[in-house]
Rosetta silent file (secondary structure, phi, psi, omega in degrees, C-alpha in Angstrom):
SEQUENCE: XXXXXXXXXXXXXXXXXXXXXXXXXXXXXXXXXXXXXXXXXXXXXXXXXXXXXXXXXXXXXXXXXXXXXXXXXXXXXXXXXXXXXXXXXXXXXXXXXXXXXXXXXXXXXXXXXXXXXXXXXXXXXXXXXXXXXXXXXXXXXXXXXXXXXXXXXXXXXXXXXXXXXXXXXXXXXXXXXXXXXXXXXXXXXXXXXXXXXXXXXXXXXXXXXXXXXXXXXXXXX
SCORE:     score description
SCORE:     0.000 S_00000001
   1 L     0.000  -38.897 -164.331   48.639  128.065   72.320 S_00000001
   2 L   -81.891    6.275  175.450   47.725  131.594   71.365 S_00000001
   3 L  -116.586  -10.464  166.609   45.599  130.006   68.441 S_00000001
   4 L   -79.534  -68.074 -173.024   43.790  127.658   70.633 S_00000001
   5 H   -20.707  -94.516  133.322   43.038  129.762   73.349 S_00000001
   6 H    49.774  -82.994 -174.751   40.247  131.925   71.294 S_00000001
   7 H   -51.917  -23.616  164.406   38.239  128.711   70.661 S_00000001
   8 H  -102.234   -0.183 -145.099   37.909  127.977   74.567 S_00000001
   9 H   -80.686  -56.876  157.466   37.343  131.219   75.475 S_00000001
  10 H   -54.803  -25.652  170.963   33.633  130.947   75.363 S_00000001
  11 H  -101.632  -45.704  177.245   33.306  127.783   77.458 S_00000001
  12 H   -37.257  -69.232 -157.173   35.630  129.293   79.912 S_00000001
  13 H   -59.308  -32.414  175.178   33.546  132.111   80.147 S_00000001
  14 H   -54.950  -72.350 -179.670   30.202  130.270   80.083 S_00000001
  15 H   -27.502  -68.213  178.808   31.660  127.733   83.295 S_00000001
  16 H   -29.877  -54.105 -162.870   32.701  131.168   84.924 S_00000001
  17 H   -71.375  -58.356 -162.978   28.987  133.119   84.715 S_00000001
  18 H   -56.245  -21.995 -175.203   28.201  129.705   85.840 S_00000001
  19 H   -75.360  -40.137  174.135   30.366  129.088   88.935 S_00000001
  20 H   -32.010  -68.789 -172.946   29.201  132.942   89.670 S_00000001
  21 H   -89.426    9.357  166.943   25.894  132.514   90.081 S_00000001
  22 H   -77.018  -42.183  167.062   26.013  129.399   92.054 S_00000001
  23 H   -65.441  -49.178  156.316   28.025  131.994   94.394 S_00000001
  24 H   -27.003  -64.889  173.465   24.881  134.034   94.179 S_00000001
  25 H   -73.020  -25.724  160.757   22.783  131.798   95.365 S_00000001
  26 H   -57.221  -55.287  174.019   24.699  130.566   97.953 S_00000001
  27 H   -43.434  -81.633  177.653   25.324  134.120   99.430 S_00000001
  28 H   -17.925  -37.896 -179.694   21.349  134.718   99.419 S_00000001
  29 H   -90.998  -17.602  173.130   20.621  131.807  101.211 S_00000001
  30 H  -100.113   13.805  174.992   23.108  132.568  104.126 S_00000001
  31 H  -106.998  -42.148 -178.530   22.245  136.200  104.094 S_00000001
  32 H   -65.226  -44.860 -176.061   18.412  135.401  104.386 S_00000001
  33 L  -123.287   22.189  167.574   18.443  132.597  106.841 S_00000001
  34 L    50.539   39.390  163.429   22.254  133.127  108.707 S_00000001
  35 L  -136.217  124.045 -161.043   22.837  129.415  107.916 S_00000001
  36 L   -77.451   -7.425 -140.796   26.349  128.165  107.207 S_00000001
  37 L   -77.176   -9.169  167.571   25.483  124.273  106.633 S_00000001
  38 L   -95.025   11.742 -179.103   25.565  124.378  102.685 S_00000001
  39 H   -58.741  -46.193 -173.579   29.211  126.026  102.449 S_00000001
  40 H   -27.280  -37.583  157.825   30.356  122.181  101.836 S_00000001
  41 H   -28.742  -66.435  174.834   28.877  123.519   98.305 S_00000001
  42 H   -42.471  -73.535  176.102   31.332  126.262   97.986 S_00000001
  43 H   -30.294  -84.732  177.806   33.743  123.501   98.684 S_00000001
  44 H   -37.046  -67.380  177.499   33.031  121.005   96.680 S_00000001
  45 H   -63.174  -25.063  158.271   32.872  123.294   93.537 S_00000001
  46 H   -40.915  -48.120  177.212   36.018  124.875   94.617 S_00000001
  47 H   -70.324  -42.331 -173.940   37.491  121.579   94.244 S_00000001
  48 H   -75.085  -29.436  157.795   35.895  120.958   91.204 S_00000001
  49 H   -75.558   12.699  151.182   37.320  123.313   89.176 S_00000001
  50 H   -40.722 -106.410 -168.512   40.914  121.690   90.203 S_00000001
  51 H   -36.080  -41.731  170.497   40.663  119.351   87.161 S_00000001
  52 H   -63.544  -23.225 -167.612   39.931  122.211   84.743 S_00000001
  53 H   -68.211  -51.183 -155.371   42.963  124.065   85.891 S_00000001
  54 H   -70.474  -10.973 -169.922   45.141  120.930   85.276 S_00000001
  55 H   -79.675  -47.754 -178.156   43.283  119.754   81.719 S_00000001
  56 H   -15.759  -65.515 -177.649   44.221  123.396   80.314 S_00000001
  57 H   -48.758  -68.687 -168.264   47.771  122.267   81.194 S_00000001
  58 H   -49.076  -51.247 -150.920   47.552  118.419   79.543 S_00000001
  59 L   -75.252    6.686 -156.857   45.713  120.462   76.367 S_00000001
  60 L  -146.647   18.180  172.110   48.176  123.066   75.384 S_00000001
  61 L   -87.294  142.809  143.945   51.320  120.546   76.570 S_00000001
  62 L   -54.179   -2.607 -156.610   53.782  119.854   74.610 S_00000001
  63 L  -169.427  146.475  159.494   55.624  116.507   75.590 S_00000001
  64 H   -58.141  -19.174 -177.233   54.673  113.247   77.249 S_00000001
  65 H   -73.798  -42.296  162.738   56.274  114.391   80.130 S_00000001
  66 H   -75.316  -25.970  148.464   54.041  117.708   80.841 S_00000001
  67 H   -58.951   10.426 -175.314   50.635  115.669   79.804 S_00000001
  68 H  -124.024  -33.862  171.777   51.608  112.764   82.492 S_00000001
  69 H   -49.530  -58.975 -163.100   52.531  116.250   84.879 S_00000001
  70 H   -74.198  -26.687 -176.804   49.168  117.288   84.215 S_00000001
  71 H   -84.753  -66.122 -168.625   47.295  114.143   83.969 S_00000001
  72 H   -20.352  -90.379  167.327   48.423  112.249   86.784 S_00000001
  73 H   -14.074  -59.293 -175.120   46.700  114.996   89.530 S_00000001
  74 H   -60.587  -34.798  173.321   43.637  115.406   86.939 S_00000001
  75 H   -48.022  -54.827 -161.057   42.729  111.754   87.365 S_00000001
  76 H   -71.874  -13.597  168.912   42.938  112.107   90.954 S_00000001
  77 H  -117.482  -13.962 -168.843   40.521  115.118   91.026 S_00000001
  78 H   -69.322  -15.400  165.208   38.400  115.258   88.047 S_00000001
  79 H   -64.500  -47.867  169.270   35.400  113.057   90.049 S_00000001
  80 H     8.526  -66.540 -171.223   35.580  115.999   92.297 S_00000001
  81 H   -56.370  -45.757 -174.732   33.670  117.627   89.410 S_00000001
  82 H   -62.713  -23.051 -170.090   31.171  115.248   88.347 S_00000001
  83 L  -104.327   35.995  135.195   30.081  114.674   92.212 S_00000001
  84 L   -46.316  -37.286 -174.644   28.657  117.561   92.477 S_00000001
  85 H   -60.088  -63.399  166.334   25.766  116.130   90.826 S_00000001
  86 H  -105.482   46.004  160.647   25.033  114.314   93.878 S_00000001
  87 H   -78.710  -24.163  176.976   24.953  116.411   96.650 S_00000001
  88 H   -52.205   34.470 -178.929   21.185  116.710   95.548 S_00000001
  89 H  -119.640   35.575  147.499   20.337  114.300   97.528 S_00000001
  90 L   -84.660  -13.094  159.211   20.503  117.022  100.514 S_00000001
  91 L   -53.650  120.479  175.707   17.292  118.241   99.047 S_00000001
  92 L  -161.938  126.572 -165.508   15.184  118.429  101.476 S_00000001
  93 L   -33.661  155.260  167.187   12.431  120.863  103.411 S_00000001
  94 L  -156.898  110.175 -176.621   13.814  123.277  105.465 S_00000001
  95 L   -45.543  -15.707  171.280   12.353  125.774  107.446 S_00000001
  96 L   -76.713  -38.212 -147.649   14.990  128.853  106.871 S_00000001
  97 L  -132.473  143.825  172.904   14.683  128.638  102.994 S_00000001
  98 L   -56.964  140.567  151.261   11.595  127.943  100.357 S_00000001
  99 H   -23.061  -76.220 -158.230   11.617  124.574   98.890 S_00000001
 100 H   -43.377  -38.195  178.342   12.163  125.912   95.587 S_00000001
 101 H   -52.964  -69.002 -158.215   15.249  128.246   96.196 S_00000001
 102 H   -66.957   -2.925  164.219   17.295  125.422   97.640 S_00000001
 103 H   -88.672  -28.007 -175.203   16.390  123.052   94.643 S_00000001
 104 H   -50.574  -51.350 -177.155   17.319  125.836   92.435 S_00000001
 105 H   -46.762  -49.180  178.152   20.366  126.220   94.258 S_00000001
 106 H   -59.178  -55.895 -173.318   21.426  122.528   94.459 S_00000001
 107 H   -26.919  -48.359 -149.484   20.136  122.199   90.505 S_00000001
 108 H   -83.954  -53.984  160.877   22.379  124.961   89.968 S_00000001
 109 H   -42.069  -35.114 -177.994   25.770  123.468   91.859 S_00000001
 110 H   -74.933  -65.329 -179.624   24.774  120.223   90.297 S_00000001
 111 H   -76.688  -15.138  166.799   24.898  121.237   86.503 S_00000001
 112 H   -71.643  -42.282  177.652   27.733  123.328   86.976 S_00000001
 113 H   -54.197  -59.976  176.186   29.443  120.782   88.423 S_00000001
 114 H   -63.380  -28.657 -173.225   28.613  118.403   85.074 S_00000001
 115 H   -57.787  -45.229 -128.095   29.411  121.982   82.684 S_00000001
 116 H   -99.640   -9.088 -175.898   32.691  122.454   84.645 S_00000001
 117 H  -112.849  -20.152  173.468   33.584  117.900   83.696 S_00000001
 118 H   -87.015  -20.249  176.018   32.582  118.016   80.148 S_00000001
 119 H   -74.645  -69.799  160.759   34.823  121.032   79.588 S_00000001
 120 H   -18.077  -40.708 -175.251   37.376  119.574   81.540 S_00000001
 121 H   -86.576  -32.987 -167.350   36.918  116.342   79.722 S_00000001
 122 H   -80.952  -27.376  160.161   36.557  117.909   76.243 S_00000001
 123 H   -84.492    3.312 -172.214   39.998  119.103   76.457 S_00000001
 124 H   -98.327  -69.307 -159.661   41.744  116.215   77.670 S_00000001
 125 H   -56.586  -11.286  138.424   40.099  114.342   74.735 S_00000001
 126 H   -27.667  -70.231  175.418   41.405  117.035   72.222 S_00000001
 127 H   -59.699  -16.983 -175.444   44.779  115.884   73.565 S_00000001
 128 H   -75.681  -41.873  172.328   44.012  112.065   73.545 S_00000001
 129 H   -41.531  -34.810  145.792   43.082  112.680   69.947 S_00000001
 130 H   -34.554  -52.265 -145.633   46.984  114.224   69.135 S_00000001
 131 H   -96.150  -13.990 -155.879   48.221  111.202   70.625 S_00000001
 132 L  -168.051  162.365  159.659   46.078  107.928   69.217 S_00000001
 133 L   -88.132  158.165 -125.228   43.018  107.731   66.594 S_00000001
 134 H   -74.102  -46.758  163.236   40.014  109.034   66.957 S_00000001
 135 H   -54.556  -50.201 -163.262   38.101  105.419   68.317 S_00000001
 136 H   -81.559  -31.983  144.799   40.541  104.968   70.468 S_00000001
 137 H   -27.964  -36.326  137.983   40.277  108.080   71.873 S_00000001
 138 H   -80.787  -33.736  143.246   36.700  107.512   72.696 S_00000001
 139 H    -8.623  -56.902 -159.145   37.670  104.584   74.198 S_00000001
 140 H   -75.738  -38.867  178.877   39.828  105.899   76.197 S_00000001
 141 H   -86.983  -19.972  157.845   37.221  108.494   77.846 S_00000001
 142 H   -41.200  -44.579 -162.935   34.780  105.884   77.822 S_00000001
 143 H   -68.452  -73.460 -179.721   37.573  104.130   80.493 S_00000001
 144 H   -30.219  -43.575 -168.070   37.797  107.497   82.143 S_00000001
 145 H   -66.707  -46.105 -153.195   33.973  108.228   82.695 S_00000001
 146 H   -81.709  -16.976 -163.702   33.878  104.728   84.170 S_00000001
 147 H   -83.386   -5.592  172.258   36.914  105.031   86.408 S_00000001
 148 H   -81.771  -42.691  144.337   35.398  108.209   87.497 S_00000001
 149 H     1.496  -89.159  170.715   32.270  106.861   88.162 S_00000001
 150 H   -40.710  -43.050  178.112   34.169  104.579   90.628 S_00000001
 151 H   -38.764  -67.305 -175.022   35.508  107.684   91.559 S_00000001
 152 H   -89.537   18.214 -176.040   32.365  109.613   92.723 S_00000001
 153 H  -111.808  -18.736  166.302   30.293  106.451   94.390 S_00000001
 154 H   -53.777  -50.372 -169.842   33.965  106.172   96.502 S_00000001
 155 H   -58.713  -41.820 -169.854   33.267  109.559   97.625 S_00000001
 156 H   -94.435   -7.573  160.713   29.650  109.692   98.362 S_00000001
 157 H  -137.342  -13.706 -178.284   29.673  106.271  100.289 S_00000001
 158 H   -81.720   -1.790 -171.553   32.815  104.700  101.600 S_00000001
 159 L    47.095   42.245  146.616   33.422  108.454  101.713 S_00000001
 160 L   -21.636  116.500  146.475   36.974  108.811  100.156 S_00000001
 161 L  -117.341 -174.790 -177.520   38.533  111.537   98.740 S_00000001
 162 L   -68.636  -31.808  157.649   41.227  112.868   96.454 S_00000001
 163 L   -50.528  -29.680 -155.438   43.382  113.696   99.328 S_00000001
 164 H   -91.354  -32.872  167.734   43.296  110.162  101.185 S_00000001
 165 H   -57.659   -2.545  172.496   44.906  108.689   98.260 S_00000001
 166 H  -106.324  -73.238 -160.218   48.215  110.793   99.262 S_00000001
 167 H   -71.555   -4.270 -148.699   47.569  110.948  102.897 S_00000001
 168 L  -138.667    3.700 -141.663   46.009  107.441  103.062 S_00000001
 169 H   -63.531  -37.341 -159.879   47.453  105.182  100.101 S_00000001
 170 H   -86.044   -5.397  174.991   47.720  101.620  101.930 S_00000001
 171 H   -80.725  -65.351  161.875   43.878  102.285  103.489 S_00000001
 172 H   -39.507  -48.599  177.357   43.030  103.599  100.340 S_00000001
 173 H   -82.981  -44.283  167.367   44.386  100.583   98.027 S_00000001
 174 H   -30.217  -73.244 -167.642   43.338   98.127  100.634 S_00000001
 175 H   -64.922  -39.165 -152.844   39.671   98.777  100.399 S_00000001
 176 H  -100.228  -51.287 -177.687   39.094   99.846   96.579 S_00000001
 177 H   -72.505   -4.667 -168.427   41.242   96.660   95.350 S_00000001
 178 H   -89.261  -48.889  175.237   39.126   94.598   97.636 S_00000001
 179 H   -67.875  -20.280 -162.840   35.877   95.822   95.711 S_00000001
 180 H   -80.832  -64.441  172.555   37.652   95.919   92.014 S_00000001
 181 H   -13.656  -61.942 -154.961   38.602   91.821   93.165 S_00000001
 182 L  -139.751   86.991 -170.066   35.700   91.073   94.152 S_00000001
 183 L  -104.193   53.692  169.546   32.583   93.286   93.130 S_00000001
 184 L   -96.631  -31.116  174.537   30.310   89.995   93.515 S_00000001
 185 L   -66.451  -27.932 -155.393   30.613   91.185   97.323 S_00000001
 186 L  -123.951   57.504  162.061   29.765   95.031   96.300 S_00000001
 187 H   -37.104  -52.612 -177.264   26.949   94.567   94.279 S_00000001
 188 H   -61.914  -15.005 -176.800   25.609   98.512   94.998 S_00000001
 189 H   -76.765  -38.357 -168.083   29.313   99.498   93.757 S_00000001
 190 H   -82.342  -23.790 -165.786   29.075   98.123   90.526 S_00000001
 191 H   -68.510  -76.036  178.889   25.264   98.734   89.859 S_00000001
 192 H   -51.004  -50.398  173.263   25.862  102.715   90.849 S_00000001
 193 H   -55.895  -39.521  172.150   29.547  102.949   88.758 S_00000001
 194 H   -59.242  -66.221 -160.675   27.537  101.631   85.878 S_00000001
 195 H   -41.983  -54.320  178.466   24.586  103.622   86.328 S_00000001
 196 H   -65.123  -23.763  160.511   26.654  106.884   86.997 S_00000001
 197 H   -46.241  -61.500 -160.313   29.279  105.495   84.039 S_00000001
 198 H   -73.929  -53.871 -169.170   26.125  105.545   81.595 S_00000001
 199 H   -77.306  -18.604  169.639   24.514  109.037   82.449 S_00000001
 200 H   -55.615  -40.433 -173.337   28.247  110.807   82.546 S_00000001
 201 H   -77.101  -32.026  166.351   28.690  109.164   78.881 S_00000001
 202 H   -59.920  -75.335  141.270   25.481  110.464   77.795 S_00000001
 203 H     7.164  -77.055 -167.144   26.009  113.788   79.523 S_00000001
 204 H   -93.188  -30.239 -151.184   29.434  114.322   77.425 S_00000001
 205 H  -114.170   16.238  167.918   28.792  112.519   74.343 S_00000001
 206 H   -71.896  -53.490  174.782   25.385  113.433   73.638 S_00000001
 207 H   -63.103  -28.085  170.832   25.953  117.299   73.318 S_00000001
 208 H   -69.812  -38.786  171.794   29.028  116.365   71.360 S_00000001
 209 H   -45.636  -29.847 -169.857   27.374  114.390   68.740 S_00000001
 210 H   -45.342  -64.729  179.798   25.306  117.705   68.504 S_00000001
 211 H   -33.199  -59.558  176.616   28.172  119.656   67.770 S_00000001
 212 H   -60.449  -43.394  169.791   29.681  117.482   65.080 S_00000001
 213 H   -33.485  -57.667  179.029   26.192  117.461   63.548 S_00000001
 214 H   -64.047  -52.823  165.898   26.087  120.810   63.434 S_00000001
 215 H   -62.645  -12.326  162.453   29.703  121.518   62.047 S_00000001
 216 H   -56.910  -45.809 -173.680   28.659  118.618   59.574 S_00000001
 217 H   -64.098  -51.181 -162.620   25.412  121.062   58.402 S_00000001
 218 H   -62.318  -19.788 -174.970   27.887  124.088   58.678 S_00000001
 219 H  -108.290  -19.803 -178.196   30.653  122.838   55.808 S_00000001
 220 H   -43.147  -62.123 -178.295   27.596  120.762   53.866 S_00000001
 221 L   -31.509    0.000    0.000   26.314  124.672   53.826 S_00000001
């Protein structure tokens, strides 16, 4: 672990300044206009950093039994992260705050929120990578991004969450197996889980091609 660590150390720290100043901006805008109605922000990114705590655990486990400790939970929260991305659709005028601030802000909750799921994601596929070869390993977070997908359009419209599957499971499997059945009935489910499927995969595997690109130039070099 103590040879790993090092190598994440810098995307930790990067997520961190980032989660920071999203805490920035939020304080400023409730110190300036005394309005509570975006803590659900706070929230939400609270939550979303859930799934990083648990892939750190799957990436530095040792045994199937502590990656299935670790994964199991991370499934169940890692949309958390990704749906950050749309609370921007809460942009909107408002007479306490400039326009501009509160897109910065949302911008700013929004890409953290995508920083804080490709990190998250980039270490569980380190570990998928241990376990299976390297296609199948994109494969497999191909599967994830879409089941996450599914994930964040439960949340933003039948309005789900990672809790209801514990407090909720027979409500919760009822409804979600009824759309998986039959999504000729849910047309908007599958059209948004693709759409949001497609820009997540871009999202993660665009900056990664970079990378390999780069570390390609760097041993050509």
């Amino acid at each position: 672990m103590s040879d790993e660590m090092p190598s994440w150390a810098s995307a930790y720290g990067m997520a961190l300044l980032a989660v920071l100043w999203c805490l920035l901006l939020y304080g400023i805008r409730r110190f300036h206009s005394g309005d509570g109605s975006r803590f659900f922000l706070v929230y939400n990114l609270a939550l979303a950093l859930i799934p990083l705590i648990l892939s750190g655990g799957i990436l530095f486990s040792r045994t199937t039994k502590i990656t299935l400790l670790f994964g199991v939970p991370w499934l169940l929260f890692f949309p958390n992260a990704p749906y950050l991305m749309t609370d921007l659709i809460h942009l909107r005028p408002r007479p306490e705050i400039p326009f501009w601030f509160d897109w910065i802000m949302l911008l700013s909750f929004s890409g953290t929120g995508l920083l804080v799921s490709c990190l998250s994601l980039a270490q569980v596929h380190k570990r998928l990578m241990s376990l299976m070869s390297y296609p199948l390993a994109n494969l497999a977070v191909l599967c994830l991004l879409a089941m996450t997908a599914f994930g964040i359009y439960l949340g933003r419209f039948p309005r789900w969450n990672s809790w209801d599957l514990l407090l909720r499971p027979a409500a919760f499997f009822s409804e979600t197996s009824q759309m998986l059945f039959r999504p000729d009935l849910h047309p908007r489910m599958v059209f948004y889980s693709l759409g949001v499927t497609v820009i997540l995969g871009i999202a993660y595997f665009g900056p990664l091609s970079i990378f390999q690109s780069l570390a390609t130039d760097d041993h050509r070099s």
